[in-house]
Amino acid sequence: MASVSMPRFRLIELTEVDPFAEFAKDVAAGLTAELKHLSCRYFYDREGSRLFEAICELPEYYLTRAETEILKRHAHEIASLFTGDVTVIELGSGNAAKTRLLLDALLSSRGVRYVPIDICRPVLEESAADLLERFPTLEIVAVAAEYHEGLRHLLLRSRDREGASASETPLADARGSECPPRLILWLGSNIGNFTREEAAMFLRRIRGTITSADRMLVGVDLRKDRAILESAYDDAAGVTAAFNRNLLARINQELNGNFDLSAFQHRAIYNQELGRIEMYLVSTRVQSVTIERIGLTVKFAAGETIHTENSYKYSLAEINAVATAAGLQDQCCWQDAAGRFTLHLFASG
Ligand code: AVI
């Protein structure tokens, strides 16, 4: 675990697993499977994070605008649910653009410690610098890690509350034994990149770490018309296609692969039965690709696919079922005016 410290800012890098070995192992397993696949967690290198930010600005990708609309309208109402100081923990914070609205509302009448957890360290550093300049009283403890690693530290933190070694864990509160309530943010439909079962399990684990004073705010994309969904994931400017292909560029750079990016087409289809967008890279011809660092040659037939992402969409009943399975109580929810997206505030039932 590496740590960088400055006034009001601390960055912790959790490096318990070797990220290179993990990537190499997953790429080898995914590309030798009968139905080839790569995990969407590998989208977010520096370039992938930049492309994702560009996606959020696209006219077709309504999700970010819809969630921002909800936060603009209800940030003060959400902030008013907390009386004293608060620790805001964000899973997959990215550039934290929407979070600013909440931080602004919260900081108007209380002290806030912000704990963004994101896989991409440069993005964390940039967004923290911006937030520290914008909000002169904000304290930030940034954690460069995956959700699961970050969550493990939440679990440690929870144990601290019961009197264990508070000062030894990254999320420990420097202000002493008195811990302010936590608002855990899981925004941007990040829940959609988990299966419904995984989402319920993940939320259940979080529920096991929170107290009755803590809350969780989850952004969920709603089921809707196929045409709207498919164009949100296959935009006219081709940004999502570049984001998808960047996975192959990353394999080329980090594992010394020789993917010809122009020989793979982006495809996004809505699987209505499962309620999810499925993203693929489709080989446009018969080809074989060598990935030197893992000693692998992969053969592709023309039309053969690599499944790169699922993005689940929810009905209100499906959200309810996941919350119930996780043992969470749905305290409040807000939708954008067009009813495309919803924010749910959960408490530990
Ligand atoms: C990060 N995640 C919630 C995005 C989504 O909508 O599933 C990732 C994305 N994939 C293509 N466009 C955006």
mmCIF file of C-alpha atoms in Angstrom, residues 32-261:
data_model
loop_
_atom_site.group_PDB
_atom_site.id
_atom_site.type_symbol
_atom_site.label_atom_id
_atom_site.label_comp_id
_atom_site.label_asym_id
_atom_site.label_seq_id
_atom_site.Cartn_x
_atom_site.Cartn_y
_atom_site.Cartn_z
ATOM 1 C CA THR A 32 -9.242 -18.828 -24.824
ATOM 2 C CA ALA A 33 -12.841 -19.350 -23.649
ATOM 3 C CA GLU A 34 -15.324 -20.888 -26.077
ATOM 4 C CA LEU A 35 -17.280 -17.633 -26.145
ATOM 5 C CA LYS A 36 -14.516 -15.046 -26.031
ATOM 6 C CA HIS A 37 -14.888 -12.301 -23.450
ATOM 7 C CA LEU A 38 -12.935 -9.535 -21.709
ATOM 8 C CA SER A 39 -13.909 -7.856 -18.458
ATOM 9 C CA CYS A 40 -15.279 -4.306 -18.636
ATOM 10 C CA ARG A 41 -13.178 -3.436 -15.574
ATOM 11 C CA TYR A 42 -10.216 -3.155 -17.964
ATOM 12 C CA PHE A 43 -11.792 -0.302 -19.944
ATOM 13 C CA TYR A 44 -10.510 2.273 -17.491
ATOM 14 C CA ASP A 45 -6.850 2.972 -18.192
ATOM 15 C CA ARG A 46 -5.967 6.655 -18.731
ATOM 16 C CA GLU A 47 -7.299 6.693 -22.312
ATOM 17 C CA GLY A 48 -10.376 4.623 -21.439
ATOM 18 C CA SER A 49 -11.246 6.995 -18.590
ATOM 19 C CA ARG A 50 -10.852 9.949 -20.966
ATOM 20 C CA LEU A 51 -13.110 8.264 -23.536
ATOM 21 C CA PHE A 52 -15.672 7.473 -20.844
ATOM 22 C CA GLU A 53 -15.750 11.160 -19.858
ATOM 23 C CA ALA A 54 -16.388 11.979 -23.545
ATOM 24 C CA ILE A 55 -19.218 9.384 -23.617
ATOM 25 C CA CYS A 56 -20.866 11.171 -20.687
ATOM 26 C CA GLU A 57 -21.082 14.333 -22.832
ATOM 27 C CA LEU A 58 -22.632 12.617 -25.874
ATOM 28 C CA PRO A 59 -26.155 13.583 -26.944
ATOM 29 C CA GLU A 60 -27.156 9.882 -27.062
ATOM 30 C CA TYR A 61 -25.746 8.966 -23.613
ATOM 31 C CA TYR A 62 -28.627 10.410 -21.563
ATOM 32 C CA LEU A 63 -27.584 8.685 -18.296
ATOM 33 C CA THR A 64 -25.192 11.359 -16.995
ATOM 34 C CA ARG A 65 -27.510 14.241 -17.858
ATOM 35 C CA ALA A 66 -30.513 12.512 -16.272
ATOM 36 C CA GLU A 67 -28.610 11.793 -13.048
ATOM 37 C CA THR A 68 -27.204 15.343 -12.976
ATOM 38 C CA GLU A 69 -30.733 16.707 -13.376
ATOM 39 C CA ILE A 70 -31.862 14.681 -10.333
ATOM 40 C CA LEU A 71 -28.877 15.793 -8.260
ATOM 41 C CA LYS A 72 -29.353 19.450 -9.223
ATOM 42 C CA ARG A 73 -32.941 19.268 -8.082
ATOM 43 C CA HIS A 74 -32.492 17.194 -4.925
ATOM 44 C CA ALA A 75 -28.929 17.670 -3.608
ATOM 45 C CA HIS A 76 -30.095 19.995 -0.815
ATOM 46 C CA GLU A 77 -32.875 17.609 0.182
ATOM 47 C CA ILE A 78 -30.329 14.759 0.347
ATOM 48 C CA ALA A 79 -27.877 16.948 2.308
ATOM 49 C CA SER A 80 -30.616 17.906 4.779
ATOM 50 C CA LEU A 81 -30.898 14.247 5.834
ATOM 51 C CA PHE A 82 -27.545 14.668 7.620
ATOM 52 C CA THR A 83 -27.346 16.972 10.611
ATOM 53 C CA GLY A 84 -23.622 17.049 11.489
ATOM 54 C CA ASP A 85 -20.369 16.261 9.718
ATOM 55 C CA VAL A 86 -20.413 13.502 7.122
ATOM 56 C CA THR A 87 -17.974 11.207 5.328
ATOM 57 C CA VAL A 88 -18.880 10.774 1.669
ATOM 58 C CA ILE A 89 -17.465 7.566 0.163
ATOM 59 C CA GLU A 90 -17.788 7.194 -3.605
ATOM 60 C CA LEU A 91 -17.339 3.894 -5.440
ATOM 61 C CA GLY A 92 -16.005 4.484 -8.970
ATOM 62 C CA SER A 93 -15.773 8.264 -8.597
ATOM 63 C CA GLY A 94 -14.263 9.059 -12.045
ATOM 64 C CA ASN A 95 -14.040 12.831 -12.544
ATOM 65 C CA ALA A 96 -16.604 13.350 -9.734
ATOM 66 C CA ALA A 97 -18.445 15.929 -11.855
ATOM 67 C CA LYS A 98 -21.886 15.035 -10.456
ATOM 68 C CA THR A 99 -20.556 14.585 -6.943
ATOM 69 C CA ARG A 100 -19.675 18.281 -6.846
ATOM 70 C CA LEU A 101 -23.380 19.080 -6.651
ATOM 71 C CA LEU A 102 -23.766 16.951 -3.536
ATOM 72 C CA LEU A 103 -20.538 18.140 -1.934
ATOM 73 C CA ASP A 104 -21.596 21.740 -2.525
ATOM 74 C CA ALA A 105 -24.951 21.152 -0.816
ATOM 75 C CA LEU A 106 -23.392 19.217 2.078
ATOM 76 C CA LEU A 107 -20.560 21.697 2.674
ATOM 77 C CA SER A 108 -22.972 24.624 3.031
ATOM 78 C CA SER A 109 -23.597 23.651 6.653
ATOM 79 C CA ARG A 110 -21.197 20.882 7.772
ATOM 80 C CA GLY A 111 -17.700 19.460 7.529
ATOM 81 C CA VAL A 112 -17.178 16.842 4.823
ATOM 82 C CA ARG A 113 -14.495 14.240 4.289
ATOM 83 C CA TYR A 114 -14.654 12.833 0.770
ATOM 84 C CA VAL A 115 -13.300 9.332 0.093
ATOM 85 C CA PRO A 116 -13.333 8.661 -3.691
ATOM 86 C CA ILE A 117 -12.420 5.091 -4.685
ATOM 87 C CA ASP A 118 -11.405 4.655 -8.311
ATOM 88 C CA ILE A 119 -9.277 2.272 -10.303
ATOM 89 C CA CYS A 120 -7.541 5.069 -12.266
ATOM 90 C CA ARG A 121 -5.020 6.976 -10.117
ATOM 91 C CA PRO A 122 -4.372 9.948 -12.476
ATOM 92 C CA VAL A 123 -8.117 10.595 -12.717
ATOM 93 C CA LEU A 124 -8.375 10.526 -8.910
ATOM 94 C CA GLU A 125 -5.509 12.995 -8.579
ATOM 95 C CA GLU A 126 -6.935 15.394 -11.158
ATOM 96 C CA SER A 127 -10.440 15.376 -9.748
ATOM 97 C CA ALA A 128 -9.127 15.771 -6.172
ATOM 98 C CA ALA A 129 -7.043 18.810 -7.202
ATOM 99 C CA ASP A 130 -10.125 20.375 -8.770
ATOM 100 C CA LEU A 131 -12.329 19.676 -5.729
ATOM 101 C CA LEU A 132 -9.756 20.974 -3.220
ATOM 102 C CA GLU A 133 -9.540 24.231 -5.131
ATOM 103 C CA ARG A 134 -13.308 24.564 -5.414
ATOM 104 C CA PHE A 135 -14.078 23.678 -1.794
ATOM 105 C CA PRO A 136 -11.572 25.215 0.660
ATOM 106 C CA THR A 137 -12.775 23.225 3.688
ATOM 107 C CA LEU A 138 -13.108 19.819 1.997
ATOM 108 C CA GLU A 139 -10.824 16.996 3.139
ATOM 109 C CA ILE A 140 -10.078 14.171 0.703
ATOM 110 C CA VAL A 141 -8.756 10.670 1.288
ATOM 111 C CA ALA A 142 -8.544 9.197 -2.229
ATOM 112 C CA VAL A 143 -8.227 5.437 -2.651
ATOM 113 C CA ALA A 144 -6.784 4.078 -5.910
ATOM 114 C CA ALA A 145 -8.347 0.621 -5.954
ATOM 115 C CA GLU A 146 -11.096 -1.536 -7.353
ATOM 116 C CA TYR A 147 -14.483 -1.553 -5.649
ATOM 117 C CA HIS A 148 -13.807 -4.864 -3.985
ATOM 118 C CA GLU A 149 -10.500 -3.758 -2.497
ATOM 119 C CA GLY A 150 -12.042 -0.451 -1.455
ATOM 120 C CA LEU A 151 -14.926 -2.333 0.085
ATOM 121 C CA ARG A 152 -12.529 -4.498 2.079
ATOM 122 C CA HIS A 153 -11.178 -1.319 3.603
ATOM 123 C CA LEU A 154 -14.706 -0.196 4.378
ATOM 124 C CA LEU A 155 -15.084 -3.469 6.242
ATOM 125 C CA LEU A 156 -11.893 -2.744 8.203
ATOM 126 C CA ARG A 157 -13.177 0.718 8.950
ATOM 127 C CA SER A 158 -16.380 -0.789 10.250
ATOM 128 C CA ARG A 159 -14.401 -2.977 12.628
ATOM 129 C CA ASP A 160 -12.598 0.157 13.815
ATOM 130 C CA ARG A 161 -15.906 1.514 14.954
ATOM 131 C CA GLU A 162 -16.090 -1.361 17.348
ATOM 132 C CA GLY A 163 -12.840 -0.224 18.955
ATOM 133 C CA ALA A 164 -10.065 -1.884 16.916
ATOM 134 C CA SER A 165 -7.006 -0.064 15.545
ATOM 135 C CA ALA A 166 -8.631 2.974 13.948
ATOM 136 C CA SER A 167 -5.424 4.771 13.021
ATOM 137 C CA GLU A 168 -4.013 1.857 11.027
ATOM 138 C CA THR A 169 -6.611 1.713 8.292
ATOM 139 C CA PRO A 170 -6.799 4.055 5.308
ATOM 140 C CA LEU A 171 -10.362 5.100 5.932
ATOM 141 C CA ALA A 172 -9.805 5.714 9.638
ATOM 142 C CA ASP A 173 -11.101 9.037 10.843
ATOM 143 C CA ALA A 174 -8.264 11.307 12.002
ATOM 144 C CA ARG A 175 -10.693 13.245 14.132
ATOM 145 C CA GLY A 176 -10.707 10.465 16.706
ATOM 146 C CA SER A 177 -13.198 7.938 17.920
ATOM 147 C CA GLU A 178 -16.234 10.023 17.055
ATOM 148 C CA CYS A 179 -17.155 8.859 13.531
ATOM 149 C CA PRO A 180 -19.547 10.954 11.473
ATOM 150 C CA PRO A 181 -22.210 9.123 9.461
ATOM 151 C CA ARG A 182 -21.234 7.927 6.005
ATOM 152 C CA LEU A 183 -22.976 8.584 2.740
ATOM 153 C CA ILE A 184 -21.862 5.925 0.261
ATOM 154 C CA LEU A 185 -22.298 6.926 -3.377
ATOM 155 C CA TRP A 186 -22.590 4.373 -6.147
ATOM 156 C CA LEU A 187 -23.657 6.636 -8.990
ATOM 157 C CA GLY A 188 -23.657 6.617 -12.778
ATOM 158 C CA SER A 189 -25.441 3.269 -13.186
ATOM 159 C CA ASN A 190 -22.216 1.539 -12.121
ATOM 160 C CA ILE A 191 -24.516 -1.070 -10.567
ATOM 161 C CA GLY A 192 -25.509 -1.926 -14.154
ATOM 162 C CA ASN A 193 -22.118 -3.463 -14.881
ATOM 163 C CA PHE A 194 -22.825 -6.169 -12.270
ATOM 164 C CA THR A 195 -25.308 -8.994 -12.787
ATOM 165 C CA ARG A 196 -28.424 -8.556 -10.646
ATOM 166 C CA GLU A 197 -27.168 -11.322 -8.311
ATOM 167 C CA GLU A 198 -23.708 -9.740 -8.016
ATOM 168 C CA ALA A 199 -25.320 -6.357 -7.349
ATOM 169 C CA ALA A 200 -27.439 -7.812 -4.514
ATOM 170 C CA MET A 201 -24.390 -9.576 -3.040
ATOM 171 C CA PHE A 202 -22.249 -6.462 -3.260
ATOM 172 C CA LEU A 203 -24.919 -4.295 -1.635
ATOM 173 C CA ARG A 204 -25.413 -6.944 1.029
ATOM 174 C CA ARG A 205 -21.715 -6.821 1.892
ATOM 175 C CA ILE A 206 -21.902 -3.043 2.169
ATOM 176 C CA ARG A 207 -24.983 -3.342 4.331
ATOM 177 C CA GLY A 208 -22.936 -5.512 6.685
ATOM 178 C CA THR A 209 -20.516 -2.614 7.191
ATOM 179 C CA ILE A 210 -22.889 0.302 7.700
ATOM 180 C CA THR A 211 -24.571 1.646 10.821
ATOM 181 C CA SER A 212 -28.166 2.846 11.130
ATOM 182 C CA ALA A 213 -26.911 6.435 10.630
ATOM 183 C CA ASP A 214 -25.225 5.665 7.302
ATOM 184 C CA ARG A 215 -26.939 5.907 3.928
ATOM 185 C CA MET A 216 -26.225 4.664 0.440
ATOM 186 C CA LEU A 217 -27.169 6.596 -2.710
ATOM 187 C CA VAL A 218 -27.363 4.430 -5.844
ATOM 188 C CA GLY A 219 -27.924 5.667 -9.430
ATOM 189 C CA VAL A 220 -29.852 3.178 -11.572
ATOM 190 C CA ASP A 221 -30.694 3.315 -15.274
ATOM 191 C CA LEU A 222 -34.287 2.294 -15.983
ATOM 192 C CA ARG A 223 -35.524 -0.138 -18.639
ATOM 193 C CA LYS A 224 -36.699 1.691 -21.717
ATOM 194 C CA ASP A 225 -37.145 1.604 -25.454
ATOM 195 C CA ARG A 226 -34.590 -0.461 -27.385
ATOM 196 C CA ALA A 227 -33.792 2.364 -29.866
ATOM 197 C CA ILE A 228 -32.899 4.832 -27.088
ATOM 198 C CA LEU A 229 -30.710 2.272 -25.335
ATOM 199 C CA GLU A 230 -28.933 1.032 -28.430
ATOM 200 C CA SER A 231 -28.047 4.529 -29.622
ATOM 201 C CA ALA A 232 -26.774 5.430 -26.114
ATOM 202 C CA TYR A 233 -24.244 2.602 -26.515
ATOM 203 C CA ASP A 234 -23.534 3.072 -30.222
ATOM 204 C CA ASP A 235 -23.284 6.816 -30.768
ATOM 205 C CA ALA A 236 -23.035 8.496 -34.146
ATOM 206 C CA ALA A 237 -19.601 10.019 -33.421
ATOM 207 C CA GLY A 238 -18.130 6.590 -32.679
ATOM 208 C CA VAL A 239 -16.844 7.462 -29.188
ATOM 209 C CA THR A 240 -18.287 4.307 -27.592
ATOM 210 C CA ALA A 241 -16.760 2.264 -30.417
ATOM 211 C CA ALA A 242 -13.344 3.814 -29.642
ATOM 212 C CA PHE A 243 -13.906 3.130 -25.905
ATOM 213 C CA ASN A 244 -14.675 -0.512 -26.680
ATOM 214 C CA ARG A 245 -11.690 -0.918 -29.038
ATOM 215 C CA ASN A 246 -9.409 0.712 -26.476
ATOM 216 C CA LEU A 247 -9.468 -2.635 -24.658
ATOM 217 C CA LEU A 248 -7.568 -4.107 -27.596
ATOM 218 C CA ALA A 249 -5.190 -1.133 -27.687
ATOM 219 C CA ARG A 250 -4.513 -1.748 -24.012
ATOM 220 C CA ILE A 251 -3.683 -5.399 -24.690
ATOM 221 C CA ASN A 252 -1.353 -4.259 -27.486
ATOM 222 C CA GLN A 253 0.451 -1.788 -25.201
ATOM 223 C CA GLU A 254 0.592 -3.676 -21.938
ATOM 224 C CA LEU A 255 0.855 -7.275 -23.128
ATOM 225 C CA ASN A 256 2.611 -6.681 -26.425
ATOM 226 C CA GLY A 257 -0.281 -7.795 -28.579
ATOM 227 C CA ASN A 258 -0.754 -7.147 -32.296
ATOM 228 C CA PHE A 259 -4.510 -6.590 -32.559
ATOM 229 C CA ASP A 260 -5.429 -4.655 -35.713
ATOM 230 C CA LEU A 261 -8.072 -2.356 -34.207
#
